[in-house]
mmCIF file of C-alpha atoms in Angstrom:
data_model
loop_
_atom_site.group_PDB
_atom_site.id
_atom_site.type_symbol
_atom_site.label_atom_id
_atom_site.label_comp_id
_atom_site.label_asym_id
_atom_site.label_seq_id
_atom_site.Cartn_x
_atom_site.Cartn_y
_atom_site.Cartn_z
ATOM 1 C CA MET P 14 0.000 0.000 0.000
ATOM 2 C CA GLY P 15 2.849 2.361 0.781
ATOM 3 C CA GLU P 16 4.218 1.898 -2.752
ATOM 4 C CA GLY P 17 0.802 2.332 -4.348
ATOM 5 C CA ILE P 18 0.432 -1.394 -5.129
ATOM 6 C CA LEU P 19 -2.934 -3.143 -4.739
ATOM 7 C CA ILE P 20 -3.730 -6.866 -5.094
ATOM 8 C CA ILE P 21 -6.774 -7.239 -7.299
ATOM 9 C CA ARG P 22 -8.497 -9.957 -9.340
ATOM 10 C CA PHE P 23 -7.466 -9.311 -12.943
ATOM 11 C CA GLU P 24 -9.058 -10.900 -16.012
ATOM 12 C CA VAL P 25 -6.922 -11.408 -19.119
ATOM 13 C CA PRO P 26 -8.420 -9.139 -21.829
ATOM 14 C CA PHE P 27 -7.320 -11.278 -24.812
ATOM 15 C CA ASN P 28 -5.620 -14.560 -25.696
ATOM 16 C CA ILE P 29 -1.908 -14.666 -24.900
ATOM 17 C CA TRP P 30 1.018 -17.120 -24.957
ATOM 18 C CA CYS P 31 3.355 -17.566 -22.003
ATOM 19 C CA ASN P 32 6.982 -16.894 -22.970
ATOM 20 C CA GLN P 33 8.430 -19.362 -20.441
ATOM 21 C CA CYS P 34 6.321 -22.512 -20.815
ATOM 22 C CA GLY P 35 4.577 -21.676 -24.094
ATOM 23 C CA GLU P 36 1.136 -22.431 -22.692
ATOM 24 C CA HIS P 37 -1.906 -20.730 -24.160
ATOM 25 C CA ILE P 38 -3.808 -18.503 -21.714
ATOM 26 C CA ALA P 39 -7.345 -17.903 -22.904
ATOM 27 C CA LYS P 40 -9.241 -14.672 -22.757
ATOM 28 C CA GLY P 41 -11.135 -14.282 -19.483
ATOM 29 C CA VAL P 42 -8.768 -16.327 -17.292
ATOM 30 C CA ARG P 43 -8.408 -14.623 -13.907
ATOM 31 C CA PHE P 44 -5.257 -14.059 -11.857
ATOM 32 C CA ASN P 45 -4.344 -12.340 -8.623
ATOM 33 C CA ALA P 46 -2.423 -9.307 -9.952
ATOM 34 C CA GLU P 47 -0.538 -6.365 -8.541
ATOM 35 C CA LYS P 48 -2.068 -3.105 -9.719
ATOM 36 C CA LYS P 49 0.331 -0.170 -9.958
ATOM 37 C CA GLN P 50 0.449 3.191 -11.738
ATOM 38 C CA VAL P 51 3.438 3.426 -14.080
ATOM 39 C CA GLY P 52 2.661 6.698 -15.887
ATOM 40 C CA SER P 53 -0.044 8.908 -17.281
ATOM 41 C CA TYR P 54 -1.476 9.981 -20.628
ATOM 42 C CA HIS P 55 -2.625 13.574 -20.211
ATOM 43 C CA SER P 56 -4.889 13.264 -17.168
ATOM 44 C CA THR P 57 -5.466 9.475 -17.499
ATOM 45 C CA LYS P 58 -3.398 7.102 -15.418
ATOM 46 C CA VAL P 59 -1.450 4.300 -17.095
ATOM 47 C CA LEU P 60 -1.856 1.174 -14.942
ATOM 48 C CA ALA P 61 0.244 -1.979 -14.974
ATOM 49 C CA PHE P 62 -1.050 -5.376 -13.818
ATOM 50 C CA THR P 63 1.590 -7.936 -12.849
ATOM 51 C CA MET P 64 0.547 -11.558 -12.326
ATOM 52 C CA ARG P 65 2.388 -14.864 -11.966
ATOM 53 C CA HIS P 66 1.690 -17.901 -14.116
ATOM 54 C CA HIS P 67 1.801 -21.399 -12.590
ATOM 55 C CA CYS P 68 5.165 -21.986 -14.318
ATOM 56 C CA GLY P 69 6.630 -19.094 -12.349
ATOM 57 C CA CYS P 70 6.710 -16.580 -15.195
ATOM 58 C CA LYS P 71 5.729 -13.004 -14.364
ATOM 59 C CA ILE P 72 3.325 -11.483 -16.906
ATOM 60 C CA THR P 73 2.750 -7.728 -17.057
ATOM 61 C CA ILE P 74 -0.139 -6.110 -18.917
ATOM 62 C CA GLN P 75 -0.666 -2.375 -18.892
ATOM 63 C CA THR P 76 -3.313 -0.020 -20.196
ATOM 64 C CA ASP P 77 -2.969 2.118 -23.327
ATOM 65 C CA PRO P 78 -5.324 5.103 -22.935
ATOM 66 C CA LYS P 79 -4.262 6.612 -26.255
ATOM 67 C CA ASN P 80 -5.590 3.678 -28.310
ATOM 68 C CA ALA P 81 -8.137 2.446 -25.708
ATOM 69 C CA GLU P 82 -6.327 -0.893 -25.589
ATOM 70 C CA TYR P 83 -4.191 -3.154 -23.402
ATOM 71 C CA LEU P 84 -0.523 -3.921 -24.070
ATOM 72 C CA VAL P 85 1.501 -6.972 -23.031
ATOM 73 C CA THR P 86 4.813 -5.571 -21.853
ATOM 74 C CA ASP P 87 6.560 -8.563 -20.234
ATOM 75 C CA GLY P 88 6.341 -12.343 -19.803
ATOM 76 C CA ALA P 89 3.947 -13.135 -22.647
ATOM 77 C CA ARG P 90 2.956 -12.268 -26.193
ATOM 78 C CA ARG P 91 -0.456 -11.541 -27.599
ATOM 79 C CA LYS P 92 -2.087 -14.031 -29.909
ATOM 80 C CA VAL P 93 -2.547 -12.532 -33.376
ATOM 81 C CA GLU P 94 -6.159 -12.863 -34.437
ATOM 82 C CA THR P 95 -7.406 -11.481 -37.740
ATOM 83 C CA TYR P 96 -10.949 -10.233 -38.179
ATOM 84 C CA ASP P 97 -12.997 -10.053 -41.353
ATOM 85 C CA ALA P 98 -16.266 -8.117 -41.247
ATOM 86 C CA ASP P 99 -17.665 -9.992 -44.263
ATOM 87 C CA ASP P 100 -17.100 -13.391 -42.654
ATOM 88 C CA ALA P 101 -18.668 -12.177 -39.420
ATOM 89 C CA GLN P 102 -21.529 -10.570 -41.397
ATOM 90 C CA THR P 103 -21.110 -7.274 -39.581
ATOM 91 C CA VAL P 104 -20.438 -3.688 -40.557
ATOM 92 C CA GLU P 105 -16.788 -2.656 -40.511
ATOM 93 C CA LEU P 106 -16.331 0.690 -38.807
ATOM 94 C CA PRO P 107 -13.854 3.147 -40.358
ATOM 95 C CA ASP P 108 -10.654 3.901 -38.521
ATOM 96 C CA ALA P 109 -9.455 7.369 -37.495
ATOM 97 C CA ASN P 110 -7.482 7.992 -40.684
ATOM 98 C CA GLU P 111 -10.395 7.032 -42.892
ATOM 99 C CA ARG P 112 -12.787 9.227 -40.946
ATOM 100 C CA ALA P 113 -10.399 12.169 -41.238
ATOM 101 C CA ALA P 114 -10.012 11.652 -45.008
ATOM 102 C CA VAL P 115 -13.769 11.445 -45.558
ATOM 103 C CA SER P 116 -14.476 14.547 -43.518
ATOM 104 C CA ALA P 117 -11.796 16.504 -45.429
ATOM 105 C CA ASP P 118 -13.002 15.452 -48.926
ATOM 106 C CA PRO P 119 -16.647 16.358 -49.797
ATOM 107 C CA LEU P 120 -16.723 14.023 -52.836
ATOM 108 C CA ALA P 121 -15.511 11.060 -50.748
ATOM 109 C CA SER P 122 -18.151 11.880 -48.154
ATOM 110 C CA LEU P 123 -20.877 11.961 -50.836
ATOM 111 C CA GLU P 124 -19.662 8.661 -52.321
ATOM 112 C CA ARG P 125 -19.677 7.047 -48.912
ATOM 113 C CA LYS P 126 -23.209 8.264 -48.203
ATOM 114 C CA THR P 127 -24.373 6.879 -51.579
ATOM 115 C CA ILE P 128 -22.857 3.457 -50.830
ATOM 116 C CA GLN P 129 -24.428 3.431 -47.397
ATOM 117 C CA ALA P 130 -27.845 4.299 -48.885
ATOM 118 C CA GLN P 131 -27.577 1.363 -51.337
ATOM 119 C CA GLN P 132 -26.573 -1.017 -48.566
ATOM 120 C CA ALA P 133 -29.467 0.199 -46.434
ATOM 121 C CA ALA P 134 -31.920 -0.428 -49.304
ATOM 122 C CA GLU P 135 -30.606 -3.973 -49.808
ATOM 123 C CA GLY P 136 -30.842 -4.596 -46.073
ATOM 124 C CA ARG P 137 -34.445 -3.389 -45.955
ATOM 125 C CA ALA P 138 -35.370 -5.744 -48.823
ATOM 126 C CA GLN P 139 -33.793 -8.702 -47.018
ATOM 127 C CA LEU P 140 -35.568 -7.786 -43.796
ATOM 128 C CA THR P 141 -38.895 -7.620 -45.646
ATOM 129 C CA VAL P 142 -38.390 -11.104 -47.119
ATOM 130 C CA LEU P 143 -37.441 -12.527 -43.709
ATOM 131 C CA ALA P 144 -40.469 -10.921 -42.073
ATOM 132 C CA GLN P 145 -42.793 -12.392 -44.706
ATOM 133 C CA GLN P 146 -41.294 -15.861 -44.297
ATOM 134 C CA SER P 147 -41.613 -15.670 -40.524
ATOM 135 C CA GLU P 148 -45.223 -14.480 -40.744
ATOM 136 C CA GLN P 149 -46.138 -17.239 -43.200
ATOM 137 C CA ARG P 150 -44.471 -19.882 -41.071
ATOM 138 C CA HIS P 151 -46.159 -18.843 -37.837
ATOM 139 C CA ARG P 152 -49.505 -17.803 -39.272
ATOM 140 C CA ASP P 153 -51.334 -21.015 -38.256
ATOM 141 C CA GLY P 154 -50.260 -21.715 -34.694
ATOM 142 C CA TYR P 155 -52.586 -24.715 -34.340
ATOM 143 C CA SER P 156 -51.091 -26.586 -37.321
ATOM 144 C CA LEU P 157 -47.567 -25.809 -36.175
ATOM 145 C CA ASN P 158 -48.339 -27.025 -32.661
ATOM 146 C CA LYS P 159 -49.950 -30.163 -34.102
ATOM 147 C CA GLN P 160 -46.857 -30.985 -36.148
ATOM 148 C CA LEU P 161 -44.589 -30.495 -33.170
ATOM 149 C CA ARG P 162 -46.736 -32.708 -30.919
ATOM 150 C CA GLU P 163 -46.905 -35.409 -33.592
ATOM 151 C CA ALA P 164 -43.130 -35.401 -33.917
ATOM 152 C CA LEU P 165 -42.824 -35.621 -30.127
ATOM 153 C CA ARG P 166 -45.190 -38.618 -29.988
ATOM 154 C CA GLN P 167 -43.238 -40.443 -32.700
ATOM 155 C CA SER P 168 -40.014 -39.777 -30.831
ATOM 156 C CA LYS P 169 -41.490 -41.146 -27.589
ATOM 157 C CA LYS P 170 -42.728 -44.290 -29.350
ATOM 158 C CA ALA P 171 -39.302 -44.892 -30.855
ATOM 159 C CA ASP P 172 -37.669 -44.413 -27.434
ATOM 160 C CA ALA P 173 -40.154 -46.868 -25.881
ATOM 161 C CA LYS P 174 -39.295 -49.521 -28.511
ATOM 162 C CA VAL P 175 -35.588 -49.081 -27.907
ATOM 163 C CA ASP P 176 -36.115 -49.298 -24.138
ATOM 164 C CA ALA P 177 -38.165 -52.503 -24.496
ATOM 165 C CA LYS P 178 -35.455 -54.037 -26.691
ATOM 166 C CA ARG P 179 -32.800 -53.061 -24.169
ATOM 167 C CA LYS P 180 -34.754 -54.728 -21.344
ATOM 168 C CA ALA P 181 -35.281 -57.855 -23.470
ATOM 169 C CA LEU P 182 -31.518 -58.088 -23.952
ATOM 170 C CA GLY P 183 -30.993 -57.749 -20.196
ATOM 171 C CA LEU P 184 -28.919 -54.585 -20.396
ATOM 172 C CA ALA P 185 -28.641 -51.976 -17.652
ATOM 173 C CA ASP P 186 -30.652 -48.754 -17.685
ATOM 174 C CA HIS P 187 -27.631 -46.572 -18.384
ATOM 175 C CA VAL P 188 -26.743 -48.524 -21.552
ATOM 176 C CA LYS P 189 -27.920 -46.651 -24.644
ATOM 177 C CA LEU P 190 -28.740 -48.657 -27.760
ATOM 178 C CA LEU P 191 -27.732 -47.099 -31.047
ATOM 179 C CA PRO P 192 -29.808 -47.420 -34.235
ATOM 180 C CA GLU P 193 -29.224 -50.549 -36.266
ATOM 181 C CA SER P 194 -27.166 -50.335 -39.437
ATOM 182 C CA LYS P 195 -26.305 -52.689 -42.283
ATOM 183 C CA ALA P 196 -22.604 -52.469 -41.503
ATOM 184 C CA ASP P 197 -23.197 -53.657 -37.920
ATOM 185 C CA ALA P 198 -25.354 -56.552 -39.153
ATOM 186 C CA GLN P 199 -22.687 -57.670 -41.631
ATOM 187 C CA ALA P 200 -19.980 -57.439 -38.967
ATOM 188 C CA ALA P 201 -22.091 -59.510 -36.561
ATOM 189 C CA GLN P 202 -22.545 -62.242 -39.185
ATOM 190 C CA LEU P 203 -18.773 -62.585 -39.526
ATOM 191 C CA VAL P 204 -18.285 -63.244 -35.799
ATOM 192 C CA LEU P 205 -17.801 -66.909 -34.856
ATOM 193 C CA PHE P 206 -19.251 -67.620 -31.422
ATOM 194 C CA GLN P 207 -17.963 -70.504 -29.272
ATOM 195 C CA HIS P 208 -20.265 -73.458 -28.654
ATOM 196 C CA SER P 209 -21.814 -74.033 -25.273
ATOM 197 C CA SER P 210 -19.968 -76.117 -22.692
ATOM 198 C CA SER P 211 -22.290 -79.136 -22.960
ATOM 199 C CA LYS P 212 -21.920 -79.388 -26.742
ATOM 200 C CA PHE P 213 -18.170 -78.931 -26.477
ATOM 201 C CA GLN P 214 -17.862 -81.698 -23.887
ATOM 202 C CA GLN P 215 -20.002 -84.057 -25.975
ATOM 203 C CA LYS P 216 -17.930 -83.362 -29.071
ATOM 204 C CA HIS P 217 -14.733 -83.960 -27.112
ATOM 205 C CA GLN P 218 -15.989 -87.290 -25.759
ATOM 206 C CA ASP P 219 -17.121 -88.439 -29.207
ATOM 207 C CA LYS P 220 -13.698 -87.621 -30.616
ATOM 208 C CA ARG P 221 -11.905 -89.592 -27.868
ATOM 209 C CA GLN P 222 -14.227 -92.552 -28.369
ATOM 210 C CA LYS P 223 -13.544 -92.510 -32.089
ATOM 211 C CA ILE P 224 -9.785 -92.445 -31.520
ATOM 212 C CA MET P 225 -9.918 -95.386 -29.092
ATOM 213 C CA THR P 226 -12.103 -97.584 -31.314
ATOM 214 C CA GLU P 227 -10.795 -96.901 -34.806
ATOM 215 C CA SER P 228 -8.128 -99.046 -36.419
ATOM 216 C CA ILE P 229 -4.500 -97.977 -36.380
ATOM 217 C CA PHE P 230 -4.137 -98.820 -40.071
ATOM 218 C CA GLY P 231 -7.113 -96.772 -41.181
ATOM 219 C CA GLY P 232 -9.995 -97.698 -43.452
ATOM 220 C CA GLU P 233 -8.151 -97.276 -46.711
ATOM 221 C CA GLY P 234 -5.223 -99.444 -45.562
ATOM 222 C CA GLY P 235 -7.558 -102.248 -44.555
ATOM 223 C CA VAL P 236 -9.305 -102.099 -47.882
ATOM 224 C CA GLU P 237 -6.007 -102.136 -49.690
ATOM 225 C CA ALA P 238 -4.818 -105.115 -47.585
ATOM 226 C CA GLY P 239 -8.044 -106.963 -48.337
ATOM 227 C CA ASN P 240 -7.692 -106.233 -52.015
ATOM 228 C CA GLY P 241 -4.095 -107.374 -51.906
ATOM 229 C CA SER P 242 -4.939 -110.726 -50.256
ATOM 230 C CA SER P 243 -7.785 -111.357 -52.680
ATOM 231 C CA ALA P 244 -5.482 -110.488 -55.579
ATOM 232 C CA ALA P 245 -2.830 -112.884 -54.222
ATOM 233 C CA ALA P 246 -5.426 -115.667 -53.890
ATOM 234 C CA ALA P 247 -6.618 -115.057 -57.420
ATOM 235 C CA ALA P 248 -3.046 -115.157 -58.681
ATOM 236 C CA ALA P 249 -2.395 -118.433 -56.878
ATOM 237 C CA LYS P 250 -5.544 -119.907 -58.274
ATOM 238 C CA SER P 251 -4.667 -118.795 -61.792
ATOM 239 C CA THR P 252 -1.154 -120.262 -61.591
ATOM 240 C CA GLY P 253 -2.590 -123.588 -60.584
ATOM 241 C CA SER P 254 -0.364 -124.318 -57.563
ATOM 242 C CA SER P 255 -0.225 -127.786 -56.026
ATOM 243 C CA PRO P 256 -2.628 -128.903 -53.219
ATOM 244 C CA GLY P 257 0.237 -129.202 -50.743
ATOM 245 C CA ARG P 258 1.300 -125.659 -51.244
ATOM 246 C CA ARG P 259 -2.292 -124.474 -50.860
ATOM 247 C CA ARG P 260 -2.591 -126.359 -47.551
ATOM 248 C CA ASN P 261 0.618 -124.790 -46.262
ATOM 249 C CA ALA P 262 -0.627 -121.331 -47.268
ATOM 250 C CA ALA P 263 -3.975 -122.030 -45.546
ATOM 251 C CA ALA P 264 -2.155 -123.091 -42.370
ATOM 252 C CA ALA P 265 0.061 -119.973 -42.409
ATOM 253 C CA ALA P 266 -2.851 -117.606 -42.989
ATOM 254 C CA PRO P 267 -4.365 -117.929 -39.453
ATOM 255 C CA THR P 268 -0.941 -117.466 -37.875
ATOM 256 C CA ALA P 269 -0.379 -114.188 -39.783
ATOM 257 C CA ALA P 270 -3.908 -113.002 -38.993
ATOM 258 C CA SER P 271 -3.489 -113.671 -35.262
ATOM 259 C CA ALA P 272 -0.110 -111.876 -35.209
ATOM 260 C CA LYS P 273 -1.660 -108.914 -36.965
ATOM 261 C CA ALA P 274 -4.574 -108.826 -34.510
ATOM 262 C CA GLN P 275 -2.184 -108.984 -31.537
ATOM 263 C CA LEU P 276 -0.111 -106.129 -32.948
ATOM 264 C CA GLN P 277 -3.241 -104.057 -33.500
ATOM 265 C CA GLN P 278 -4.421 -104.671 -29.921
ATOM 266 C CA ARG P 279 -1.028 -103.650 -28.524
ATOM 267 C CA VAL P 280 -1.051 -100.415 -30.544
ATOM 268 C CA ILE P 281 -4.594 -99.595 -29.373
ATOM 269 C CA ALA P 282 -3.568 -100.254 -25.776
ATOM 270 C CA CYS P 283 -0.602 -97.897 -26.131
ATOM 271 C CA LYS P 284 -2.835 -95.175 -27.583
ATOM 272 C CA LYS P 285 -5.329 -95.565 -24.725
ATOM 273 C CA LYS P 286 -2.541 -95.288 -22.212
ATOM 274 C CA LYS P 287 -1.218 -92.074 -23.797
ATOM 275 C CA ILE P 288 -4.711 -90.569 -23.914
ATOM 276 C CA LEU P 289 -5.317 -91.361 -20.249
ATOM 277 C CA GLN P 290 -1.967 -89.866 -19.296
ATOM 278 C CA ARG P 291 -2.800 -86.638 -21.148
ATOM 279 C CA ALA P 292 -6.245 -86.433 -19.521
#
C-alpha cells in the first residue's frame, strides 16, 4: 500500500502465450495481480497489472489510454487474431485515418453516403423477405403445434421400442442402444461364437471314443490289404499251384492273422494309455 500497489483480481483481456512454458492462456482467465500506476497519458493514469503464471513466469499487462487498448509488456505475447467483417456478417467501422479523409473530402463523403444508402436499401429488402417468411411460417399456430406434438409422440414411441429391446436383452438402464445399421449386421454375421460347454464336452468325448475304437491302419489301408490278399489268392488260383502248397498257405494264414490282430491290440492299448496320461 505504501508503494501504491494493490492486489486485485485481474481478467486477461485477450488470448496470450506464455513466454516461459509456451502455454496458451485464454481470454477471461483470472489471476491475482498487482495493480500499480506506471505513468499517465494527459490526465489518465497508465496502470500496470503484474501476475504470476503457474510456471513461475511473471506477466505484465498495462493499459494504453491513447488507443483504448491493453498492451503486453513482459512475460507473454499476444495471440494474433485477424478479423474479417464480411465473414462475421457485420459492418466494418472506419478507422481514425479514414474518418479524417472522408471529412476533409466532400466528394468522398458523398460517395460514402451513396454506398451506405444502397446497402441500407438492400438490407431493408432482405428484412422484408425474412419478415414475410416468418409471418407465413407462424400464421397457423394450431397446425404448427400439431406438427410439433406429432413429432414428439413419434419420438417417444421410438424411445419406448428401444427401451423394451434393451430390457429384453438384459442390459442396464444406463446402456444406450444405437440405431441398427447394415454395416453392424454384416460385422455380426462374420463373428464366430464358441459353442456351449455341454456341446463342447459331448464333441470332445465323441472324438476320444472314435480315436480309441478306430483301427490304427485306417480304413483305406484295410481295404487295400483286403484287395491285396484277394489279388494274391486269385493269382495263386490262376497259376494252378499244387494242393500241398495251398494247404501250407492255408495253415500260415491264421498265424499271420493272429499276429496282426495282436499287434493291432497292442497299438490300441498304447494309444489308450497315452490318452489317459494326457487327460
